Coordinates of C-alpha atoms and ligand atoms in Angstrom, one line a residue:
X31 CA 129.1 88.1 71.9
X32 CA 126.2 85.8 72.6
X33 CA 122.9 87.4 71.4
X34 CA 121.5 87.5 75.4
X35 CA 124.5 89.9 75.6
X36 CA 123.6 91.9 72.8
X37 CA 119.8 92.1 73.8
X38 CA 120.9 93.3 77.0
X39 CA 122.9 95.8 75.5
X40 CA 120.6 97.4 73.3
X41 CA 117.8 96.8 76.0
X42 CA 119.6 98.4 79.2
X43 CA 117.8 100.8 81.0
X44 CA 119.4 104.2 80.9
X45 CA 116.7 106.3 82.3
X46 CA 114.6 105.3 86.2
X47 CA 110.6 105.1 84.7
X48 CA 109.1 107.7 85.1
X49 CA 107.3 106.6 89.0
X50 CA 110.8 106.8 90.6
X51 CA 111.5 110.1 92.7
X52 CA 111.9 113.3 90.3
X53 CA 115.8 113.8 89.1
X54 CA 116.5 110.0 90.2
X55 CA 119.2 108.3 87.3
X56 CA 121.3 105.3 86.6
X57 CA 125.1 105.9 87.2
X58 CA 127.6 104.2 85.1
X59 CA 127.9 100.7 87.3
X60 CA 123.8 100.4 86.7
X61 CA 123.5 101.9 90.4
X62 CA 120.2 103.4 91.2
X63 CA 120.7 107.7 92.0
X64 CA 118.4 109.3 94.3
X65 CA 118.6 112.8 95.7
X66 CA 122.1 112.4 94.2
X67 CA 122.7 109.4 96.6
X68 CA 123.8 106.2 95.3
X69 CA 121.0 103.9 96.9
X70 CA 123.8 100.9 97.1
X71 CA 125.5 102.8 99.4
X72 CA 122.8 104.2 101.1
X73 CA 121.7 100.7 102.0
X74 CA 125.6 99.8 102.9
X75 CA 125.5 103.1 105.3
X76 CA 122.1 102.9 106.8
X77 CA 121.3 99.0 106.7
X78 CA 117.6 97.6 105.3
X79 CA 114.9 97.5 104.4
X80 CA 115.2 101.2 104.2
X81 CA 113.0 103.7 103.2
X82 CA 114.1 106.9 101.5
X83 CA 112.4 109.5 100.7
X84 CA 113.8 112.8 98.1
X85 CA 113.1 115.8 99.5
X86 CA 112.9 117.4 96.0
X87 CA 110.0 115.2 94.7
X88 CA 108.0 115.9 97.7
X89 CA 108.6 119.9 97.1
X90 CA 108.0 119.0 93.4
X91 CA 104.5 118.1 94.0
X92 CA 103.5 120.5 96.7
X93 CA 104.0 123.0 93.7
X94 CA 102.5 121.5 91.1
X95 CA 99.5 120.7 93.1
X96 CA 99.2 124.2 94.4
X97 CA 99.7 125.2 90.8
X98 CA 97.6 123.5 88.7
X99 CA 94.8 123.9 91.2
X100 CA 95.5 127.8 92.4
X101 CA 96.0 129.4 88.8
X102 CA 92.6 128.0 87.7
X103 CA 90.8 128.8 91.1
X104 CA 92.9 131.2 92.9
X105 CA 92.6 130.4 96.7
X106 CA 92.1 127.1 96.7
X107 CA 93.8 125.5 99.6
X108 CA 96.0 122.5 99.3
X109 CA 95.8 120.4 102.6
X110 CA 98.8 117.8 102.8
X111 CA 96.5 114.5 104.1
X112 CA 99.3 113.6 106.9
X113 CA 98.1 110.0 107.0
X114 CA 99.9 109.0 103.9
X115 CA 103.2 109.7 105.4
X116 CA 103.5 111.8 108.7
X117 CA 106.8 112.9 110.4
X118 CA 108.1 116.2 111.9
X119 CA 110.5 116.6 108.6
X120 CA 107.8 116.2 106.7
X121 CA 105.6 118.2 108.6
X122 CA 108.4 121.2 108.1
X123 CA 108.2 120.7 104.8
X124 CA 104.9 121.2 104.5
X125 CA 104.8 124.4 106.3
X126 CA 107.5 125.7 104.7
X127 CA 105.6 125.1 100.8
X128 CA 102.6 127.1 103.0
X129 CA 100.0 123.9 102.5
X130 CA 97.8 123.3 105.3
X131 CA 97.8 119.4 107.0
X132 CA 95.0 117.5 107.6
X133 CA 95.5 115.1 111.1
X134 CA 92.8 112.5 111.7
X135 CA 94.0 111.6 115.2
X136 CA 95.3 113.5 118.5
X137 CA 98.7 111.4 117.9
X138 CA 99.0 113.1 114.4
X139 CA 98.3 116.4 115.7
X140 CA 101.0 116.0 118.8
X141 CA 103.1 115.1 116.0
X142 CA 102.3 118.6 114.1
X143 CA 102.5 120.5 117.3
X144 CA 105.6 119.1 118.3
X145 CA 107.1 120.3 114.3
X146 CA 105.7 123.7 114.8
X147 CA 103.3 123.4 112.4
X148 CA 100.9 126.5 112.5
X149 CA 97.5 125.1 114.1
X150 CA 95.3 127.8 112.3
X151 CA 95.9 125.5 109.5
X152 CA 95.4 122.4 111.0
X153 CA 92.0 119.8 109.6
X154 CA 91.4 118.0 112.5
X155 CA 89.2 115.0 110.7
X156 CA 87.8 111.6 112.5
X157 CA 85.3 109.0 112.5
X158 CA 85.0 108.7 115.5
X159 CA 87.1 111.4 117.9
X160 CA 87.1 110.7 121.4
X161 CA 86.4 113.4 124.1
X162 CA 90.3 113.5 124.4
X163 CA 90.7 114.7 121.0
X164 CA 88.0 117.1 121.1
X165 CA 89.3 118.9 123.7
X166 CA 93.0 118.6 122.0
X167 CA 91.5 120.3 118.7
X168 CA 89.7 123.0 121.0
X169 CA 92.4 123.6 123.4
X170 CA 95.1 124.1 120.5
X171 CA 92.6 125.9 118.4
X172 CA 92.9 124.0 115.4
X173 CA 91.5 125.5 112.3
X174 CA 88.6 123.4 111.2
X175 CA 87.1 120.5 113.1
X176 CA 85.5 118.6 110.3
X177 CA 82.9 117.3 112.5
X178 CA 81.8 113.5 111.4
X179 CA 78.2 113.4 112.9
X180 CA 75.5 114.8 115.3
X181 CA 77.1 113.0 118.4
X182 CA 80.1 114.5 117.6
X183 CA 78.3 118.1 117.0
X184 CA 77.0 118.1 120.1
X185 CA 80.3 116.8 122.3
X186 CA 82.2 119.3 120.4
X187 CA 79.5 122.3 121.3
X188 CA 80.0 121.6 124.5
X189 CA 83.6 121.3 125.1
X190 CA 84.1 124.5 123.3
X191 CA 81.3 126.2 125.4
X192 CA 83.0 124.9 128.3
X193 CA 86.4 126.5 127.1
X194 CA 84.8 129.7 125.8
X195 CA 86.0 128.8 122.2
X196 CA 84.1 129.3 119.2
X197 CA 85.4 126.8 117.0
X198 CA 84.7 127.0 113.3
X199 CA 83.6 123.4 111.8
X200 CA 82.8 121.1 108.7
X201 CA 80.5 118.8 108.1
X202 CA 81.6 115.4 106.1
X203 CA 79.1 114.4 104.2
X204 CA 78.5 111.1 102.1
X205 CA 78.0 112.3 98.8
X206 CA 76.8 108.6 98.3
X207 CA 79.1 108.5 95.0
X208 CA 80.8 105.1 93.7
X209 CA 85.0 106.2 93.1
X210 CA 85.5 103.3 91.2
X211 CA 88.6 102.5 93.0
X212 CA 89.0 99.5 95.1
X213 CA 86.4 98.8 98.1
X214 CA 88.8 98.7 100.9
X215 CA 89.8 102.5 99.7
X216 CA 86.2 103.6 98.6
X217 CA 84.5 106.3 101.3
X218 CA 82.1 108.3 99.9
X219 CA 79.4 105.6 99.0
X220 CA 76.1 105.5 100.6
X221 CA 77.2 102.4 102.8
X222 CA 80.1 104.4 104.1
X223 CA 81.1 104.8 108.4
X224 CA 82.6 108.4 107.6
X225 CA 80.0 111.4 108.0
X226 CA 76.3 112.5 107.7
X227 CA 74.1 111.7 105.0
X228 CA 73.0 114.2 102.9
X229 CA 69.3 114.2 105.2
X230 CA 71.5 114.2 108.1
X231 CA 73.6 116.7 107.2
X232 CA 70.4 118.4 106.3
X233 CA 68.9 118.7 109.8
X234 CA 72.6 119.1 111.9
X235 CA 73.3 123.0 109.7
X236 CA 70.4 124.6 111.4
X237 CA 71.5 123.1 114.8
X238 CA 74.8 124.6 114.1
X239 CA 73.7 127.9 113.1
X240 CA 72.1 128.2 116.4
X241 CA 75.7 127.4 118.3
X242 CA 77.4 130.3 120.1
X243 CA 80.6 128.1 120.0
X244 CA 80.6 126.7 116.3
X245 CA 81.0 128.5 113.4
X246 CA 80.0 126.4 110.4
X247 CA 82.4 127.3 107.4
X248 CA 80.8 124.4 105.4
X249 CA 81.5 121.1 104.0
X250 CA 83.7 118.6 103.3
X251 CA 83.5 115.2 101.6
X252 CA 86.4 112.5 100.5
X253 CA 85.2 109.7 98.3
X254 CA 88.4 107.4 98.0
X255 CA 91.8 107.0 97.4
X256 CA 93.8 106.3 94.0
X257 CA 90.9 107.4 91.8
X258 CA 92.1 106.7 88.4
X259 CA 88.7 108.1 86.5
X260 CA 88.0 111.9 86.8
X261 CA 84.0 111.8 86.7
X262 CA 83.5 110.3 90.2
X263 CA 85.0 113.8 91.3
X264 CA 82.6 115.7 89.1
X265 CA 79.7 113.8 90.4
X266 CA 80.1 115.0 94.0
X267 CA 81.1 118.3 93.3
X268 CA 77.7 118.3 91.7
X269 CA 75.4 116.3 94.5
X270 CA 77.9 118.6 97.0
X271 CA 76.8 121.9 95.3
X272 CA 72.9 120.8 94.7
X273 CA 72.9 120.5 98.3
X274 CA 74.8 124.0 99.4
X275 CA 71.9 125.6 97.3
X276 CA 69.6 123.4 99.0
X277 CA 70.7 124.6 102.4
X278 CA 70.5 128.5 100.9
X279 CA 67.4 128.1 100.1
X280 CA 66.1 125.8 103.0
X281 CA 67.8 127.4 106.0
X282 CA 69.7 130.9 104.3
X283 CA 72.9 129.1 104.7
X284 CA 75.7 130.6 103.6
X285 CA 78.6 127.9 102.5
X286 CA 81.8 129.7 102.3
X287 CA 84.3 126.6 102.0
X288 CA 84.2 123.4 100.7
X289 CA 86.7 120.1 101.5
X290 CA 86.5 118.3 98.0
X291 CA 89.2 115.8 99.5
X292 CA 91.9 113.9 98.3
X293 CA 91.9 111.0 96.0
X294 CA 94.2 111.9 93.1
X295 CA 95.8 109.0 91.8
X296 CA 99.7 108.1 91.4
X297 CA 101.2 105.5 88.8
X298 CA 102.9 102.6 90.3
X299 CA 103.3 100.2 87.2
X300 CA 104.8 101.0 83.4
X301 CA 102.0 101.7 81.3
X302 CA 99.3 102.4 84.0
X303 CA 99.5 106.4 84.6
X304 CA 96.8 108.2 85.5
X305 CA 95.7 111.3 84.5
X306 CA 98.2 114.0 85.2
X307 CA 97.2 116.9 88.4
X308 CA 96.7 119.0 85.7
X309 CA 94.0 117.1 83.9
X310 CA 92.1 116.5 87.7
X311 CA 92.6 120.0 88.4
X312 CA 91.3 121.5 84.6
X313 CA 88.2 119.5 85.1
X314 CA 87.1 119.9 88.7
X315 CA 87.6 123.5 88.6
X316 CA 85.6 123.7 85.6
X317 CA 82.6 121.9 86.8
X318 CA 83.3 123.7 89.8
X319 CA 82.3 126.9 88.0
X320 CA 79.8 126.1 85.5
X321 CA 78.0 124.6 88.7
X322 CA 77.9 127.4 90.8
X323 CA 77.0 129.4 88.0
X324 CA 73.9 126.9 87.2
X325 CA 72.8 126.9 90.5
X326 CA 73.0 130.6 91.1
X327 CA 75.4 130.2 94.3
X328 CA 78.6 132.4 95.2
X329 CA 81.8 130.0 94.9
X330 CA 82.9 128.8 98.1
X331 CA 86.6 129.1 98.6
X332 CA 88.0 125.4 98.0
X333 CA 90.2 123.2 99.7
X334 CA 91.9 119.7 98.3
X335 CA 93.9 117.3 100.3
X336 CA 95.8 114.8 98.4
X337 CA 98.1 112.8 100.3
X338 CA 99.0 109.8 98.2
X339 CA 99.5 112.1 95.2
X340 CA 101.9 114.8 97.2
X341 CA 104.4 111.8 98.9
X342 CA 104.4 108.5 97.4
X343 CA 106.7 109.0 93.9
X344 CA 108.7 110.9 96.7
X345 CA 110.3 107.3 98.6
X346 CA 111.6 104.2 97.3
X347 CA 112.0 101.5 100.0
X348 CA 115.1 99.2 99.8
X349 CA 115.8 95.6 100.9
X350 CA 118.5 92.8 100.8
X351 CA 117.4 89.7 98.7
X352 CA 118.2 86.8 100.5
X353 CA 116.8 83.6 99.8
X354 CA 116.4 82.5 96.7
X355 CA 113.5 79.6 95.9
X356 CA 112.7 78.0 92.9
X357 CA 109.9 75.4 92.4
X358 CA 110.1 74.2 89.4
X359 CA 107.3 74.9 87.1
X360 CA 105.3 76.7 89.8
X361 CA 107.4 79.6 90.9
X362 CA 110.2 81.3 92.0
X363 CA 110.4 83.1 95.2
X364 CA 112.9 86.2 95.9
X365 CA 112.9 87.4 99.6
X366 CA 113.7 90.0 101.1
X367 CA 114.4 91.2 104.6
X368 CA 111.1 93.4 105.2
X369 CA 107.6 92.6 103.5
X370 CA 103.9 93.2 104.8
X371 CA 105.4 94.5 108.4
X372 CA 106.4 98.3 106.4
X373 CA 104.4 97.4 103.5
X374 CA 100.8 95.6 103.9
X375 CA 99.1 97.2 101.0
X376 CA 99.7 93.9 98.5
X377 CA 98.5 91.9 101.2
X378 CA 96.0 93.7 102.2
X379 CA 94.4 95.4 98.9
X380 CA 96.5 93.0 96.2
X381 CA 98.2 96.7 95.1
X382 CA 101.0 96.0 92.8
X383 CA 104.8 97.3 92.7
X384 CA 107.2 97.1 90.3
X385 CA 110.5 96.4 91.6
X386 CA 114.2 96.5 90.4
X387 CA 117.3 95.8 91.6
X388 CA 119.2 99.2 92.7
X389 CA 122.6 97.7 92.3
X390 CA 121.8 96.5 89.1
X391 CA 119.6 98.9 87.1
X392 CA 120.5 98.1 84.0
X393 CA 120.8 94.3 83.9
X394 CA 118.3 93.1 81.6
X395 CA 115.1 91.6 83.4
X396 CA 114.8 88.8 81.9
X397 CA 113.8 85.8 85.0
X398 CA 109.9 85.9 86.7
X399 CA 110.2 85.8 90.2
X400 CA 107.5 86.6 93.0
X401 CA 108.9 89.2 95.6
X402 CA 108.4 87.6 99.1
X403 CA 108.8 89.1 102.6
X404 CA 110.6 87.4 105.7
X405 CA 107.0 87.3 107.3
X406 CA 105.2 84.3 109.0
X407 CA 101.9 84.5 106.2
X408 CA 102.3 82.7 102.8
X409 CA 100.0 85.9 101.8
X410 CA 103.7 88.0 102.7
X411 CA 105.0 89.2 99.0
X412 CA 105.6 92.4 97.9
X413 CA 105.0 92.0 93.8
X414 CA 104.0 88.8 92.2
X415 CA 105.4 87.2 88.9
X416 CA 107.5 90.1 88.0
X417 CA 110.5 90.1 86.0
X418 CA 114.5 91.0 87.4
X419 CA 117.7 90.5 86.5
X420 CA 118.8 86.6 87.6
X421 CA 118.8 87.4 91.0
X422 CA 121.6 86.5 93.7
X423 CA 121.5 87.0 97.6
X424 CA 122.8 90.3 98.6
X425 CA 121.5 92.1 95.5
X426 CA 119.3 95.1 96.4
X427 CA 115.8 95.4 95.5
X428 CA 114.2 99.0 95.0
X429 CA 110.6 99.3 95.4
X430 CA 109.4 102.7 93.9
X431 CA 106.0 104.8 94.9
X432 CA 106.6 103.8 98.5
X433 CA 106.7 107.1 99.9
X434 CA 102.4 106.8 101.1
X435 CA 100.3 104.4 103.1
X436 CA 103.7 102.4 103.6
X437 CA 105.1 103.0 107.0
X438 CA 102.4 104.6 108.7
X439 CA 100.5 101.4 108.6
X440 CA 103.6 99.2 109.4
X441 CA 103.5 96.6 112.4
X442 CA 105.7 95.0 114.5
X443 CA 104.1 91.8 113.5
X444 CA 106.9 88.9 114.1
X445 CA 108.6 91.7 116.7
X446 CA 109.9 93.2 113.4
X447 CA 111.7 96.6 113.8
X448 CA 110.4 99.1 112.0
X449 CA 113.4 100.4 109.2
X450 CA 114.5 104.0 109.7
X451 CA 113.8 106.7 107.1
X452 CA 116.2 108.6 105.6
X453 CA 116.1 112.2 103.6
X454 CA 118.1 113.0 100.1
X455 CA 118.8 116.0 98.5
X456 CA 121.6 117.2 96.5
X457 CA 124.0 114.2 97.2
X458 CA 123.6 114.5 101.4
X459 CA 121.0 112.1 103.4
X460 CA 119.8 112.5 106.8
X461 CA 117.8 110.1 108.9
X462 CA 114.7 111.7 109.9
X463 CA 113.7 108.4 111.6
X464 CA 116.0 105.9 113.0
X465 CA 115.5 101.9 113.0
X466 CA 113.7 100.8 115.9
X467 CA 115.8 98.9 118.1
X468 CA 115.0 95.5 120.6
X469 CA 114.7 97.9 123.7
X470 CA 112.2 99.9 121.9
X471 CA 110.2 96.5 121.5
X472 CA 110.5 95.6 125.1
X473 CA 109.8 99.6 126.2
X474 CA 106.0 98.6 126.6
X475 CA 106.0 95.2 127.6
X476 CA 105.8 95.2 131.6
X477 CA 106.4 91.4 131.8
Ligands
LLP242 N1 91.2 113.3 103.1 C1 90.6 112.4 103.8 C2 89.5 112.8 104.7 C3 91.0 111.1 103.7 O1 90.4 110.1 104.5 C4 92.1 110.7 102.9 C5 92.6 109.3 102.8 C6 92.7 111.7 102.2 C7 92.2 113.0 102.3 C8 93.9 111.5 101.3 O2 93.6 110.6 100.3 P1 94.7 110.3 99.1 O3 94.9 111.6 98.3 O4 96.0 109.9 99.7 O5 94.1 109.3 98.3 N2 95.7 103.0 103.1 C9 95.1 103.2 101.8 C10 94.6 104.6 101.5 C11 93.6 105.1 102.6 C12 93.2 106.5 102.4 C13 92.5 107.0 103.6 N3 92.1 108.4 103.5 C14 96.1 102.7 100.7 O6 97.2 102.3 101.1 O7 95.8 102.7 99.6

């Protein structure tokens, strides 16, 4: 036995790391196992790339968030953040773990409407919500209209006067705190387009408290996404809650919930986890009560609204490797038959995968390759100078923690098809999203 062999022996991977989908394994051909579906065949059955999401990891984390954050602070809601990964399965899911689901768009609120997802619990959020989508929110009577600024106050006053409604409302404020995370993902700074400064903010609650049709519940801030450190959440919960007594004492208003947001992080590579939803939740909730306490104020009821954290471990994406490319002494290039068109997020914030090959799990990974889509950009890869198993056309490459901010940013840059999305649990899939096809290209186009 050559020593290679042996290495490769005592080096084979037995167990998926711990970012694949919960109760994912390795069968005895080195096959990948989600949802108690062999991904080889899934990919065989369904074609790639393919995205696959286990229906059991998503529950998984809908409890563990509710959890970790409702023993400490009983009541506190847990908002699903749709724009991570939004579909009517998913959207059934999320109503049946009883989590509310926060749309930022009229297109993601048709698509909780059309699901039969409860509207009472419905965050309707926005930057900029057009007339349309105010008198959506109003018309369905969503639960909370986080309302973004005074323009938008004062449109929304009026088209729930005009309906009779009285709608009740948050305010997003800038908390003007620094995440720490990347810039592209960073909202809550001071140079920020989402919501009213704290001054702003300020001067909009007694106009509010004036409104017959707007009832003001509170506030509501997000500071950024994939927020590895925990004090970034601690130090808007404090400027958040300096300001509720502020508005006590200013204008005897009475906050009785508060939006913290999303932001929790996920681990896509070996070695870089981030604190577990435990540890966010232990923390937050403390602060969250030695504030109040400090400043003398009754604890509003909270909500969170992780998306990321809830749906990403929950898909892996697959694709066939085609060609193979070596340039000698510079690099070699692996492609596949997707890339940035259902996955921009290396191109576009340099976030880094960790790929395998699904048909061959346990092959040592022993050969750096750069993973590159079938895309018209030389900035098209997926993960660069990784390490597989000698790769050969036709193998299939797993990319794990795709389940957020994957497809719902996809393209049909280079009239590429969006893949379909399939459902595992307990050995049975289900598409819950077919592939698009060439007449669903040419549906728009008038000629
Ligand atoms: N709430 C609000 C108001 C948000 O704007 C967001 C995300 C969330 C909650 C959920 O954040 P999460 O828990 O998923 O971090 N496309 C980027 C992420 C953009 C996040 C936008 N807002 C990416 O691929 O990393």
């Amino acid at each position: 036995m050559t020593s290679r062999r042996l290495l490769a022996i005592m080096d084979v991977m037995k167990e998926t790391p711990p970012f694949f989908p919960v109760g994912s394994t390795i069968d005895a051909r080195g096959h990948l196992v989600i949802g108690g579906c062999d991904a080889v065949d899934l990919a065989k059955e369904y074609g790639t790339p393919l995205y696959v999401f286990a229906e059991d990891d998503f529950r998984a984390r809908c409890h563990e968030f509710k959890r970790e954050f409702g023993d400490r602070c009983s009541g506190t809601r847990v908002v699903y953040a749709g724009k991570a990964f939004l579909n009517r399965a998913i959207v059934k899911i999320v109503a049946e773990e009883g989590l509310g689901l926060d749309v930022v768009s009229g297109g993601e609120l048709e698509i909780a409407g059309a699901a039969g997802f409860p509207m009472s619990d419905v965050y309707f959020h926005g930057n900029n919500k057009s007339d349309a989508e105010l008198e959506l929110a109003v018309e369905r009577r969503v639960g909370r209209v986080v309302i973004d600024n005074t323009d938008e106050l004062e449109r929304l006053d009026t088209v729930a006067a005009g309906r009779g409604v009285r709608m009740r409302v948050l305010f997003r404020i800038r908390p003007g705190i620094d995440p720490h995370t990347h810039a592209k993902i960073s909202t809550g700074n001071v140079d920020s387009k989402f919501g009213f400064s704290l001054a702003e903010a300020g001067t909009a609650v007694p106009q509010a408290m004036t409104s017959k049709n707007l009832d003001l519940a509170g506030f509501h801030y997000h500071i950024g996404s994939q927020i590895f450190g925990i004090q970034p959440f601690l130090d808007a919960l404090k400027t958040t809650l300096e300001f509720v007594a502020d508005m006590k004492k200013s204008h005897g208003f009475s906050t009785t919930e508060l939006d913290i947001g999303g932001g929790y992080a996920v681990q896509y590579l070996t070695g870089k986890a981030p604190p577990p939803p435990a540890d966010y939740a232990e923390a937050i909730i403390d602060h969250f009560n030695s504030e109040c306490r400090r400043l003398d104020i009754m604890p509003p009821v909270l909500t969170i609204e992780p998306g990321r954290a809830l749906v990403a471990r929950a898909a892996v994406a697959l694709y066939t490797l085609g060609a193979i490319k070596n340039i000698p002494g510079i690099r070699q290039y692996a492609c596949v038959d997707g890339g940035m068109a259902d996955n921009i997020r290396p191109a576009l914030y340099g976030a880094e995968y960790e790929p395998f090959l699904a048909n061959r799990m346990s092959d040592l990974a022993n050969t750096v390759y750069t993973v590159a889509g079938r895309f018209c950009e030389s900035g098209d890869t997926l993960a660069t100078d990784i390490k597989l198993p000698d790769v050969k056309s036709g193998d299939i490459l797993v990319m794990p923690v795709c389940g957020a901010y994957c497809l719902p940013m996809a393209s049909n840059y280079n009239a590429a098809l969006r893949p379909a999305v399939i459902m595992v649990k307990d050995g049975r899939s289900r598409m819950i999203r077919r592939r698009e096809t060439l007449e669903d290209l040419l549906r728009c186009d008038i000629g």
